[in-house]
Amino acid sequence: MKISQVGAQLYTLRNFLQLPADMVKSLRQVREIGYEAVQLSGMGPIDEAELLKMLDGEGLACAATHEDSITILDNTEKVIDHLAKLNCKYTAYPFPSGIDFKSKADVLELAKKLNAAGAKMHQAGQVLTYHNHSHEFKRFEGQTILEIIYENTEPQNLQAEPDTYWVQHGGGNPVAWINKMTNRCPLLHLKDYRIIETNTPTYAEIGNGNLDWPAIIAAADKAGCLWYFVEQDTCPGDPFDSLQQSFDYIKENLCE
């Protein structure tokens, strides 16, 4: 992994990205930390041309996005148009909104819709990925939901954006899952996992938790990962400080 492949997932900074003036300031801070790319998520409304101008002005690449889950499935053309205006190839289905996962049939229906949406995006030269949480590690007939989704979609139509924290939280092994997704894993969410005083897990800056980062990055490099996004859903203090800590650890310990 090269430091130029490490991006900031902007959901981490969502409270600082609701107005255009705040977006400019926040993007500048992200670039000053050292990140050269971002994944768009959690931002307030803004025209694509204006946003692209901001990104270009700060020297940041829009490497990927997260889009509304329902829009991806039911209005895929809108997502395709949005990505095209941002000169962005990759997006992720971020959360199974409205999906109860009460049965394997529910999972198979979601996989069918994801495959259809991904096929349209593939034809447009774009890539749909799946961002997991821990509930995808629930099992039906001995298989996890995540296994069922990937086995019932075509690789060119649905690729993977594993989230290291949520894989661990669901009882999975991040390294094993990245290996499973070899040649199907262009994006990866870097999110550390630690246990706090109440004996419950929570998010941490990269290097401040318990995940085996050298093994994770080695597996992702081998799997063909292109973009590594630092994300921290909640931070103990200033989220910009957390992004800085993660970036510094990654640059010093995990990059070529």
Coordinates of N, CA and C in Angstrom, one line a residue:
M1 N 0.8 -1.2 0.0 CA 0.0 0.0 0.0 C 0.9 1.3 0.0
K2 N 0.5 2.2 -0.8 CA 1.2 3.5 -0.9 C 0.3 4.5 -0.2
I3 N 1.0 5.5 0.4 CA 0.2 6.5 1.1 C -0.8 7.3 0.2
S4 N -0.5 7.3 -1.1 CA -1.4 8.0 -2.0 C -2.7 7.2 -2.2
Q5 N -2.7 5.9 -1.8 CA -3.9 5.1 -1.9 C -4.8 5.3 -0.7
V6 N -4.4 6.0 0.3 CA -5.1 6.1 1.6 C -6.0 7.3 1.5
G7 N -7.3 7.1 1.7 CA -8.2 8.3 1.7 C -9.0 8.4 3.0
A8 N -9.6 9.5 3.1 CA -10.5 9.8 4.3 C -11.9 9.6 3.9
Q9 N -12.6 8.7 4.7 CA -14.0 8.5 4.5 C -14.7 9.7 5.2
L10 N -15.4 10.6 4.4 CA -15.9 11.8 5.0 C -17.1 11.7 5.9
Y11 N -17.6 10.5 6.1 CA -18.7 10.2 7.1 C -18.1 10.6 8.5
T12 N -16.8 10.4 8.7 CA -16.1 10.7 9.9 C -16.3 12.2 10.3
L13 N -16.4 13.0 9.3 CA -16.5 14.5 9.5 C -17.9 15.0 9.1
R14 N -18.9 14.2 9.2 CA -20.3 14.6 8.7 C -20.8 15.8 9.3
N15 N -20.5 16.1 10.6 CA -21.0 17.2 11.3 C -20.4 18.5 10.8
F16 N -19.3 18.4 10.1 CA -18.6 19.6 9.6 C -18.7 19.7 8.1
L17 N -19.7 19.1 7.5 CA -19.8 19.0 6.0 C -21.3 19.3 5.6
Q18 N -22.0 20.1 6.3 CA -23.4 20.3 6.0 C -23.7 21.6 5.2
L19 N -22.7 22.5 5.2 CA -22.9 23.7 4.4 C -21.6 23.9 3.5
P20 N -21.8 24.5 2.4 CA -20.7 24.6 1.4 C -19.4 25.3 2.1
A21 N -19.6 26.4 2.9 CA -18.5 27.0 3.5 C -17.7 26.1 4.4
D22 N -18.5 25.3 5.1 CA -17.8 24.3 6.0 C -17.1 23.2 5.2
M23 N -17.7 22.8 4.1 CA -17.1 21.8 3.3 C -15.7 22.2 2.8
V24 N -15.6 23.5 2.3 CA -14.3 24.0 1.9 C -13.3 23.9 3.0
K25 N -13.6 24.4 4.1 CA -12.7 24.4 5.3 C -12.3 23.0 5.7
S26 N -13.3 22.1 5.7 CA -13.0 20.7 6.1 C -12.1 20.0 5.1
L27 N -12.4 20.1 3.9 CA -11.6 19.5 2.8 C -10.2 20.0 2.9
R28 N -10.0 21.3 3.1 CA -8.7 21.8 3.2 C -7.9 21.2 4.4
Q29 N -8.6 21.0 5.5 CA -8.0 20.3 6.7 C -7.6 18.9 6.4
V30 N -8.5 18.2 5.7 CA -8.2 16.8 5.3 C -6.9 16.8 4.4
R31 N -6.8 17.7 3.5 CA -5.6 17.7 2.6 C -4.4 18.1 3.4
E32 N -4.5 19.0 4.4 CA -3.4 19.4 5.2 C -2.9 18.3 6.1
I33 N -3.8 17.4 6.5 CA -3.3 16.2 7.2 C -2.4 15.3 6.4
G34 N -2.7 15.3 5.1 CA -1.8 14.5 4.2 C -2.6 13.6 3.2
Y35 N -3.9 13.5 3.5 CA -4.8 12.6 2.6 C -4.8 13.3 1.2
E36 N -4.8 12.4 0.2 CA -4.8 12.9 -1.2 C -6.2 12.5 -1.9
A37 N -7.0 11.7 -1.1 CA -8.3 11.3 -1.7 C -9.3 11.2 -0.6
V38 N -10.6 11.2 -1.0 CA -11.7 11.1 -0.1 C -12.7 10.1 -0.7
Q39 N -13.5 9.6 0.2 CA -14.8 8.9 -0.1 C -15.9 9.8 0.4
L40 N -16.8 10.2 -0.5 CA -17.9 11.1 -0.2 C -19.0 10.3 0.6
S41 N -19.4 10.9 1.7 CA -20.5 10.4 2.5 C -20.9 11.3 3.6
G42 N -22.1 11.4 3.9 CA -22.6 12.2 5.1 C -22.5 13.7 4.8
M43 N -22.5 14.2 3.6 CA -22.4 15.6 3.2 C -23.8 16.2 3.0
G44 N -23.9 17.5 3.3 CA -25.1 18.2 3.0 C -25.3 18.4 1.5
P45 N -26.4 18.9 1.1 CA -26.7 19.1 -0.4 C -25.7 20.0 -1.0
I46 N -25.2 19.7 -2.2 CA -24.3 20.6 -3.0 C -24.3 20.1 -4.4
D47 N -24.3 21.0 -5.4 CA -24.2 20.6 -6.8 C -22.8 19.9 -7.1
E48 N -22.9 18.9 -7.9 CA -21.7 18.2 -8.2 C -20.6 19.0 -8.8
A49 N -20.9 20.0 -9.6 CA -19.9 20.8 -10.2 C -19.2 21.7 -9.2
E50 N -20.0 22.2 -8.2 CA -19.4 23.0 -7.2 C -18.5 22.1 -6.2
L51 N -19.0 20.9 -6.0 CA -18.2 20.0 -5.1 C -16.9 19.6 -5.8
L52 N -17.0 19.3 -7.1 CA -15.8 18.9 -7.8 C -14.8 20.0 -7.8
K53 N -15.3 21.3 -8.0 CA -14.4 22.4 -8.0 C -13.7 22.6 -6.6
M54 N -14.4 22.3 -5.5 CA -13.8 22.3 -4.2 C -12.7 21.3 -4.1
L55 N -13.0 20.1 -4.5 CA -12.1 19.0 -4.4 C -10.8 19.3 -5.2
D56 N -11.0 19.7 -6.4 CA -9.9 20.0 -7.3 C -9.0 21.1 -6.7
G57 N -9.7 22.1 -6.1 CA -9.0 23.3 -5.5 C -8.2 22.9 -4.3
E58 N -8.6 21.8 -3.6 CA -7.8 21.4 -2.5 C -6.8 20.3 -2.8
G59 N -6.8 19.8 -4.1 CA -5.9 18.7 -4.5 C -6.4 17.4 -4.0
L60 N -7.7 17.2 -3.9 CA -8.2 15.9 -3.4 C -8.9 15.2 -4.5
A61 N -8.7 13.9 -4.6 CA -9.4 13.0 -5.6 C -10.7 12.5 -5.0
C62 N -11.8 12.5 -5.8 CA -13.0 11.8 -5.3 C -12.8 10.3 -5.8
A63 N -12.3 9.5 -4.9 CA -12.0 8.1 -5.2 C -13.2 7.2 -5.2
A64 N -14.2 7.5 -4.4 CA -15.4 6.7 -4.3 C -16.4 7.5 -3.5
T65 N -17.6 6.9 -3.5 CA -18.7 7.5 -2.7 C -19.5 6.5 -2.0
H66 N -20.4 6.9 -1.1 CA -21.5 6.1 -0.6 C -22.7 6.8 -1.1
E67 N -23.7 6.0 -1.7 CA -24.9 6.6 -2.2 C -26.1 6.0 -1.4
D68 N -27.2 6.7 -1.5 CA -28.4 6.2 -0.8 C -28.8 4.8 -1.2
S69 N -29.0 3.9 -0.3 CA -29.3 2.5 -0.6 C -30.5 2.3 -1.5
I70 N -31.6 2.9 -1.2 CA -32.8 2.7 -2.0 C -32.6 3.3 -3.4
T71 N -31.9 4.4 -3.5 CA -31.6 5.0 -4.8 C -30.8 4.1 -5.7
I72 N -29.8 3.5 -5.1 CA -29.0 2.5 -5.9 C -29.8 1.4 -6.5
L73 N -30.8 0.9 -5.7 CA -31.6 -0.3 -6.2 C -32.7 0.2 -7.1
D74 N -33.3 1.3 -6.8 CA -34.6 1.7 -7.5 C -34.4 2.8 -8.5
N75 N -33.3 3.5 -8.5 CA -33.1 4.6 -9.4 C -31.6 4.6 -9.8
T76 N -31.1 3.5 -10.3 CA -29.7 3.4 -10.5 C -29.1 4.4 -11.5
E77 N -29.9 4.8 -12.4 CA -29.5 5.8 -13.4 C -29.1 7.1 -12.8
K78 N -29.8 7.5 -11.7 CA -29.5 8.7 -11.0 C -28.1 8.6 -10.3
V79 N -27.8 7.5 -9.8 CA -26.4 7.2 -9.2 C -25.4 7.3 -10.3
I80 N -25.6 6.6 -11.4 CA -24.7 6.6 -12.5 C -24.4 8.1 -13.0
D81 N -25.4 8.9 -13.1 CA -25.3 10.3 -13.5 C -24.5 11.1 -12.5
H82 N -24.8 10.8 -11.2 CA -24.1 11.5 -10.1 C -22.6 11.2 -10.2
L83 N -22.2 9.9 -10.3 CA -20.8 9.6 -10.3 C -20.1 10.1 -11.5
A84 N -20.8 10.1 -12.7 CA -20.2 10.6 -13.9 C -19.9 12.1 -13.7
K85 N -20.7 12.9 -13.1 CA -20.5 14.3 -12.9 C -19.3 14.5 -12.0
L86 N -19.0 13.6 -11.1 CA -17.9 13.7 -10.2 C -16.6 13.0 -10.7
N87 N -16.7 12.5 -11.9 CA -15.6 11.8 -12.5 C -15.1 10.7 -11.5
C88 N -16.1 9.9 -11.0 CA -15.8 8.9 -10.0 C -16.3 7.6 -10.5
K89 N -15.5 6.5 -10.3 CA -15.8 5.2 -10.8 C -16.5 4.3 -9.8
Y90 N -16.2 4.5 -8.5 CA -16.6 3.5 -7.5 C -17.6 4.1 -6.5
T91 N -18.6 3.3 -6.1 CA -19.5 3.6 -5.0 C -19.8 2.4 -4.2
A92 N -20.5 2.5 -3.1 CA -20.8 1.4 -2.3 C -22.3 1.5 -1.9
Y93 N -22.9 0.3 -1.8 CA -24.2 0.2 -1.2 C -23.9 0.2 0.3
P94 N -24.3 1.2 1.0 CA -23.8 1.4 2.4 C -24.5 0.7 3.5
F95 N -25.8 0.4 3.3 CA -26.6 -0.2 4.4 C -27.9 -0.8 3.8
P96 N -28.3 -1.9 4.2 CA -29.5 -2.5 3.7 C -30.8 -1.9 4.2
S97 N -31.1 -0.7 3.8 CA -32.2 0.0 4.3 C -33.5 -0.7 3.9
G98 N -34.4 -0.9 4.9 CA -35.7 -1.5 4.7 C -35.6 -3.0 4.5
I99 N -34.4 -3.6 4.7 CA -34.3 -5.1 4.6 C -34.2 -5.7 6.0
D100 N -35.1 -6.6 6.3 CA -35.2 -7.2 7.6 C -34.3 -8.4 7.8
F101 N -33.9 -9.1 6.7 CA -33.1 -10.3 6.8 C -33.8 -11.3 7.7
K102 N -35.1 -11.5 7.5 CA -35.8 -12.5 8.3 C -35.7 -13.9 7.8
S103 N -35.3 -13.9 6.5 CA -35.2 -15.2 5.9 C -34.1 -15.2 4.8
K104 N -33.7 -16.4 4.3 CA -32.8 -16.4 3.2 C -33.4 -15.8 1.9
A105 N -34.7 -15.9 1.8 CA -35.4 -15.3 0.6 C -35.2 -13.8 0.6
D106 N -35.2 -13.2 1.8 CA -35.0 -11.7 1.8 C -33.6 -11.4 1.3
V107 N -32.6 -12.2 1.7 CA -31.2 -12.0 1.2 C -31.1 -12.2 -0.3
L108 N -31.7 -13.3 -0.8 CA -31.6 -13.6 -2.2 C -32.3 -12.5 -3.0
E109 N -33.4 -11.9 -2.5 CA -34.0 -10.8 -3.2 C -33.1 -9.6 -3.3
L110 N -32.5 -9.3 -2.2 CA -31.5 -8.2 -2.2 C -30.4 -8.4 -3.1
A111 N -29.9 -9.7 -3.1 CA -28.8 -10.0 -4.0 C -29.2 -9.8 -5.5
K112 N -30.4 -10.2 -5.8 CA -30.9 -10.0 -7.2 C -31.0 -8.6 -7.6
K113 N -31.4 -7.7 -6.7 CA -31.5 -6.3 -7.0 C -30.1 -5.6 -7.1
L114 N -29.2 -6.0 -6.2 CA -27.9 -5.5 -6.2 C -27.2 -5.9 -7.6
N115 N -27.4 -7.2 -8.0 CA -26.8 -7.6 -9.2 C -27.3 -6.8 -10.4
A116 N -28.6 -6.6 -10.4 CA -29.2 -5.8 -11.5 C -28.7 -4.4 -11.5
A117 N -28.6 -3.7 -10.4 CA -28.1 -2.4 -10.3 C -26.6 -2.3 -10.7
G118 N -25.9 -3.3 -10.2 CA -24.5 -3.4 -10.5 C -24.2 -3.6 -12.0
A119 N -25.1 -4.4 -12.7 CA -25.0 -4.6 -14.1 C -25.1 -3.3 -14.9
K120 N -26.1 -2.5 -14.5 CA -26.2 -1.2 -15.1 C -25.0 -0.3 -14.9
M121 N -24.5 -0.3 -13.7 CA -23.3 0.5 -13.4 C -22.1 0.0 -14.2
H122 N -22.0 -1.4 -14.3 CA -20.8 -2.0 -15.0 C -20.9 -1.5 -16.5
Q123 N -22.1 -1.5 -17.1 CA -22.2 -1.1 -18.5 C -21.8 0.4 -18.6
A124 N -21.9 1.2 -17.6 CA -21.6 2.6 -17.6 C -20.1 2.8 -17.2
G125 N -19.4 1.7 -17.0 CA -17.9 1.8 -16.7 C -17.7 2.1 -15.2
Q126 N -18.7 1.9 -14.4 CA -18.6 2.1 -12.9 C -18.7 0.8 -12.2
V127 N -18.4 0.9 -10.9 CA -18.3 -0.3 -10.0 C -19.1 -0.1 -8.8
L128 N -20.1 -1.0 -8.5 CA -20.8 -1.1 -7.3 C -20.2 -2.0 -6.3
T129 N -20.0 -1.6 -5.1 CA -19.4 -2.5 -4.1 C -20.4 -2.6 -2.9
Y130 N -20.2 -3.5 -2.0 CA -21.1 -3.7 -0.9 C -20.3 -3.4 0.4
H131 N -20.8 -2.5 1.2 CA -20.2 -2.2 2.5 C -21.0 -2.9 3.6
N132 N -20.3 -3.8 4.3 CA -20.9 -4.6 5.3 C -20.9 -3.9 6.7
H133 N -21.9 -4.4 7.5 CA -21.9 -4.1 9.0 C -21.8 -5.5 9.6
S134 N -22.2 -5.6 10.9 CA -22.1 -6.9 11.5 C -23.3 -7.8 11.3
H135 N -24.5 -7.2 11.0 CA -25.6 -8.0 10.8 C -25.5 -9.0 9.6
E136 N -24.6 -8.7 8.7 CA -24.5 -9.6 7.6 C -23.8 -10.9 8.0
F137 N -23.4 -11.1 9.2 CA -22.8 -12.3 9.7 C -23.8 -13.2 10.4
K138 N -25.1 -12.8 10.4 CA -26.2 -13.7 10.7 C -26.2 -14.8 9.7
R139 N -26.6 -16.0 10.2 CA -26.5 -17.2 9.3 C -27.9 -17.8 8.9
F140 N -28.0 -18.2 7.7 CA -29.1 -19.0 7.2 C -28.6 -20.2 6.6
E141 N -29.0 -21.4 7.1 CA -28.6 -22.7 6.5 C -27.1 -22.8 6.5
G142 N -26.5 -22.3 7.6 CA -25.0 -22.5 7.7 C -24.2 -21.4 7.0
Q143 N -24.8 -20.5 6.2 CA -24.0 -19.5 5.5 C -24.4 -18.1 6.1
T144 N -23.3 -17.3 6.1 CA -23.6 -15.9 6.5 C -24.3 -15.2 5.4
I145 N -25.0 -14.1 5.8 CA -25.7 -13.3 4.8 C -24.7 -12.8 3.8
L146 N -23.5 -12.4 4.2 CA -22.6 -11.8 3.3 C -22.1 -12.9 2.3
E147 N -21.9 -14.1 2.7 CA -21.6 -15.2 1.8 C -22.7 -15.4 0.7
I148 N -23.9 -15.3 1.2 CA -25.1 -15.5 0.3 C -25.1 -14.4 -0.8
I149 N -24.9 -13.2 -0.3 CA -25.0 -12.0 -1.2 C -23.9 -12.2 -2.3
Y150 N -22.7 -12.5 -1.9 CA -21.6 -12.6 -2.9 C -21.7 -13.8 -3.8
E151 N -22.2 -14.9 -3.3 CA -22.4 -16.1 -4.1 C -23.5 -15.9 -5.1
N152 N -24.4 -15.0 -4.9 CA -25.6 -14.9 -5.8 C -25.6 -13.6 -6.5
T153 N -24.4 -13.0 -6.7 CA -24.1 -11.9 -7.6 C -22.9 -12.1 -8.4
E154 N -22.9 -11.5 -9.6 CA -21.7 -11.7 -10.5 C -20.6 -10.7 -10.0
P155 N -19.4 -11.1 -10.0 CA -18.3 -10.3 -9.5 C -18.2 -8.9 -10.3
Q156 N -18.5 -8.9 -11.6 CA -18.4 -7.7 -12.3 C -19.5 -6.7 -11.9
N157 N -20.6 -7.3 -11.3 CA -21.8 -6.5 -10.9 C -21.8 -6.1 -9.5
L158 N -21.1 -6.8 -8.6 CA -21.0 -6.4 -7.2 C -19.7 -6.8 -6.7
Q159 N -18.9 -5.9 -6.3 CA -17.6 -6.1 -5.6 C -17.7 -5.8 -4.2
A160 N -16.6 -5.8 -3.5 CA -16.6 -5.7 -2.0 C -15.9 -4.5 -1.5
E161 N -16.5 -3.9 -0.4 CA -15.9 -2.9 0.4 C -15.9 -3.4 1.8
P162 N -15.0 -4.3 2.2 CA -15.1 -4.8 3.6 C -14.8 -3.7 4.6
D163 N -15.5 -3.7 5.7 CA -15.2 -2.8 6.8 C -14.6 -3.6 7.9
T164 N -13.3 -3.3 8.2 CA -12.6 -4.2 9.2 C -13.2 -4.2 10.5
Y165 N -13.7 -3.1 11.0 CA -14.3 -3.1 12.4 C -15.6 -4.0 12.4
W166 N -16.4 -3.8 11.4 CA -17.7 -4.5 11.4 C -17.5 -6.0 11.1
V167 N -16.5 -6.4 10.3 CA -16.2 -7.8 10.2 C -15.9 -8.4 11.5
Q168 N -15.0 -7.7 12.2 CA -14.6 -8.2 13.6 C -15.8 -8.2 14.5
H169 N -16.6 -7.2 14.5 CA -17.7 -7.1 15.4 C -18.7 -8.2 15.1
G170 N -18.8 -8.6 13.9 CA -19.7 -9.7 13.5 C -19.2 -11.1 13.8
G171 N -18.0 -11.2 14.3 CA -17.4 -12.5 14.6 C -16.6 -13.1 13.4
G172 N -16.3 -12.2 12.4 CA -15.5 -12.7 11.3 C -14.1 -12.3 11.5
N173 N -13.3 -12.8 10.5 CA -11.8 -12.5 10.5 C -11.5 -11.5 9.4
P174 N -11.1 -10.3 9.6 CA -10.9 -9.4 8.5 C -9.9 -9.9 7.5
V175 N -8.8 -10.5 7.9 CA -7.9 -11.1 6.9 C -8.5 -12.2 6.1
A176 N -9.2 -13.1 6.7 CA -9.9 -14.2 6.0 C -10.9 -13.6 5.0
W177 N -11.6 -12.6 5.4 CA -12.6 -12.1 4.4 C -12.0 -11.3 3.3
I178 N -10.9 -10.6 3.5 CA -10.2 -10.0 2.4 C -9.7 -11.0 1.5
N179 N -9.1 -12.1 2.0 CA -8.6 -13.2 1.2 C -9.7 -13.8 0.3
K180 N -10.9 -13.9 0.9 CA -12.0 -14.5 0.2 C -12.5 -13.6 -0.9
M181 N -12.2 -12.3 -0.8 CA -12.6 -11.4 -1.8 C -11.5 -11.0 -2.8
T182 N -10.5 -11.8 -2.9 CA -9.4 -11.5 -3.9 C -9.9 -11.3 -5.3
N183 N -9.4 -10.2 -5.9 CA -9.8 -9.7 -7.2 C -11.3 -9.2 -7.2
R184 N -11.8 -9.1 -6.0 CA -13.2 -8.5 -5.9 C -13.3 -7.4 -4.9
C185 N -12.1 -6.9 -4.5 CA -12.0 -6.0 -3.3 C -11.3 -4.7 -3.7
P186 N -11.9 -3.8 -4.5 CA -11.2 -2.6 -4.8 C -11.1 -1.6 -3.7
L187 N -12.0 -1.7 -2.8 CA -12.1 -0.7 -1.7 C -12.1 -1.4 -0.3
L188 N -11.5 -0.7 0.7 CA -11.4 -1.3 2.0 C -11.6 -0.1 3.0
H189 N -12.4 -0.4 4.1 CA -12.6 0.6 5.1 C -11.6 0.2 6.3
L190 N -10.7 1.1 6.6 CA -9.8 0.9 7.7 C -10.4 1.5 9.0
K191 N -10.8 0.6 9.9 CA -11.4 1.1 11.1 C -11.0 0.1 12.3
D192 N -10.4 0.7 13.3 CA -9.8 -0.2 14.4 C -10.9 -0.5 15.4
Y193 N -10.6 -1.5 16.2 CA -11.6 -2.1 17.1 C -10.9 -2.3 18.5
R194 N -11.5 -1.6 19.5 CA -10.9 -1.7 20.8 C -12.0 -2.0 21.9
I195 N -11.7 -2.5 23.0 CA -12.6 -2.7 24.1 C -12.4 -1.7 25.2
I196 N -13.5 -1.1 25.6 CA -13.4 0.0 26.6 C -13.8 -0.5 28.0
E197 N -13.8 0.4 29.0 CA -14.0 0.0 30.4 C -15.2 -0.8 30.7
T198 N -16.3 -0.6 29.9 CA -17.5 -1.3 30.1 C -17.5 -2.7 29.4
N199 N -16.3 -3.1 29.0 CA -16.2 -4.4 28.3 C -17.0 -4.5 27.0
T200 N -17.2 -3.3 26.4 CA -17.9 -3.3 25.1 C -16.9 -2.8 24.0
P201 N -17.1 -3.2 22.8 CA -16.3 -2.7 21.7 C -16.6 -1.3 21.2
T202 N -15.6 -0.6 20.7 CA -15.9 0.7 20.1 C -14.8 0.9 19.1
Y203 N -15.0 2.1 18.4 CA -14.1 2.4 17.3 C -12.8 3.1 17.9
A204 N -11.8 3.0 17.1 CA -10.5 3.6 17.5 C -9.7 4.0 16.3
E205 N -8.8 5.0 16.5 CA -7.9 5.4 15.5 C -7.0 4.2 15.1
I206 N -6.6 4.1 13.8 CA -5.8 3.0 13.4 C -4.5 3.0 14.2
G207 N -4.2 1.8 14.8 CA -3.1 1.6 15.7 C -3.4 1.7 17.2
N208 N -4.6 2.2 17.5 CA -5.0 2.4 18.9 C -6.0 1.2 19.3
G209 N -6.2 0.3 18.4 CA -7.1 -0.8 18.8 C -6.3 -2.2 18.7
N210 N -7.1 -3.2 18.4 CA -6.6 -4.6 18.5 C -6.4 -5.3 17.2
L211 N -6.8 -4.7 16.1 CA -6.7 -5.4 14.8 C -5.2 -5.5 14.3
D212 N -5.0 -6.6 13.6 CA -3.7 -6.9 13.1 C -3.5 -6.2 11.8
W213 N -3.0 -4.9 11.8 CA -3.0 -4.1 10.6 C -1.9 -4.6 9.6
P214 N -0.7 -5.0 10.0 CA 0.2 -5.5 9.0 C -0.4 -6.7 8.2
A215 N -1.1 -7.6 8.8 CA -1.7 -8.7 8.2 C -2.9 -8.3 7.3
I216 N -3.7 -7.3 7.8 CA -4.8 -6.8 7.0 C -4.3 -6.2 5.7
I217 N -3.3 -5.3 5.8 CA -2.9 -4.6 4.6 C -2.2 -5.5 3.7
A218 N -1.4 -6.5 4.2 CA -0.7 -7.4 3.3 C -1.8 -8.2 2.5
A219 N -2.9 -8.6 3.2 CA -3.9 -9.4 2.5 C -4.6 -8.5 1.4
A220 N -4.9 -7.2 1.8 CA -5.6 -6.3 0.9 C -4.7 -6.0 -0.4
D221 N -3.4 -5.8 -0.1 CA -2.5 -5.6 -1.3 C -2.6 -6.8 -2.2
K222 N -2.5 -8.0 -1.6 CA -2.5 -9.2 -2.4 C -3.8 -9.4 -3.2
A223 N -4.9 -9.0 -2.5 CA -6.3 -9.1 -3.1 C -6.5 -8.1 -4.2
G224 N -5.6 -7.1 -4.4 CA -5.8 -6.2 -5.4 C -6.5 -4.9 -5.0
C225 N -6.6 -4.6 -3.7 CA -7.2 -3.4 -3.3 C -6.6 -2.2 -3.9
L226 N -7.4 -1.2 -4.2 CA -6.9 0.0 -4.9 C -7.0 1.2 -3.9
W227 N -8.1 1.3 -3.1 CA -8.3 2.4 -2.2 C -8.5 2.0 -0.7
Y228 N -7.8 2.6 0.2 CA -7.9 2.3 1.6 C -8.5 3.5 2.3
F229 N -9.7 3.4 2.8 CA -10.4 4.6 3.4 C -10.4 4.5 4.9
V230 N -9.9 5.5 5.6 CA -9.9 5.6 7.0 C -11.3 6.1 7.4
E231 N -11.9 5.4 8.3 CA -13.3 5.8 8.8 C -13.3 5.6 10.3
Q232 N -13.9 6.5 11.0 CA -14.2 6.3 12.4 C -15.6 6.9 12.7
D233 N -16.5 6.0 13.0 CA -17.9 6.5 13.1 C -18.1 7.5 14.2
T234 N -17.4 7.2 15.4 CA -17.4 8.2 16.5 C -16.0 8.3 17.0
C235 N -15.7 9.5 17.4 CA -14.3 9.8 17.9 C -14.3 10.3 19.3
P236 N -13.2 10.1 20.1 CA -13.2 10.5 21.5 C -13.1 12.0 21.6
G237 N -12.7 12.7 20.6 CA -12.6 14.2 20.6 C -12.8 14.7 19.2
D238 N -11.9 15.6 18.8 CA -12.0 16.2 17.5 C -11.8 15.2 16.4
P239 N -12.7 14.9 15.5 CA -12.5 13.9 14.4 C -11.4 14.2 13.5
F240 N -11.0 15.5 13.3 CA -9.8 15.8 12.5 C -8.6 15.3 13.2
D241 N -8.5 15.3 14.6 CA -7.4 14.8 15.3 C -7.3 13.3 15.1
S242 N -8.5 12.6 15.1 CA -8.5 11.2 14.9 C -8.0 10.8 13.5
L243 N -8.5 11.5 12.5 CA -8.0 11.3 11.2 C -6.5 11.5 11.1
Q244 N -6.0 12.5 11.8 CA -4.5 12.8 11.8 C -3.8 11.6 12.4
Q245 N -4.2 11.1 13.6 CA -3.6 10.0 14.3 C -3.5 8.8 13.4
S246 N -4.6 8.5 12.7 CA -4.7 7.3 11.9 C -3.7 7.5 10.7
F247 N -3.7 8.6 10.1 CA -2.9 8.9 8.9 C -1.4 8.7 9.3
D248 N -1.0 9.3 10.4 CA 0.4 9.3 10.9 C 0.8 7.8 11.1
Y249 N -0.1 7.0 11.8 CA 0.3 5.6 12.1 C 0.4 4.9 10.8
I250 N -0.5 5.0 9.9 CA -0.5 4.3 8.6 C 0.8 4.7 7.8
K251 N 1.1 5.9 7.7 CA 2.2 6.4 6.9 C 3.5 5.8 7.5
E252 N 3.6 5.8 8.9 CA 4.9 5.4 9.5 C 5.0 3.8 9.5
N253 N 3.9 3.1 9.7 CA 4.0 1.7 9.9 C 3.4 0.8 8.9
L254 N 2.6 1.3 7.9 CA 2.0 0.3 7.0 C 2.2 0.6 5.5
C255 N 2.9 1.7 5.2 CA 3.0 2.0 3.8 C 4.4 1.6 3.3
E256 N 4.5 1.4 2.0 CA 5.8 1.1 1.3 C 6.8 2.3 1.5

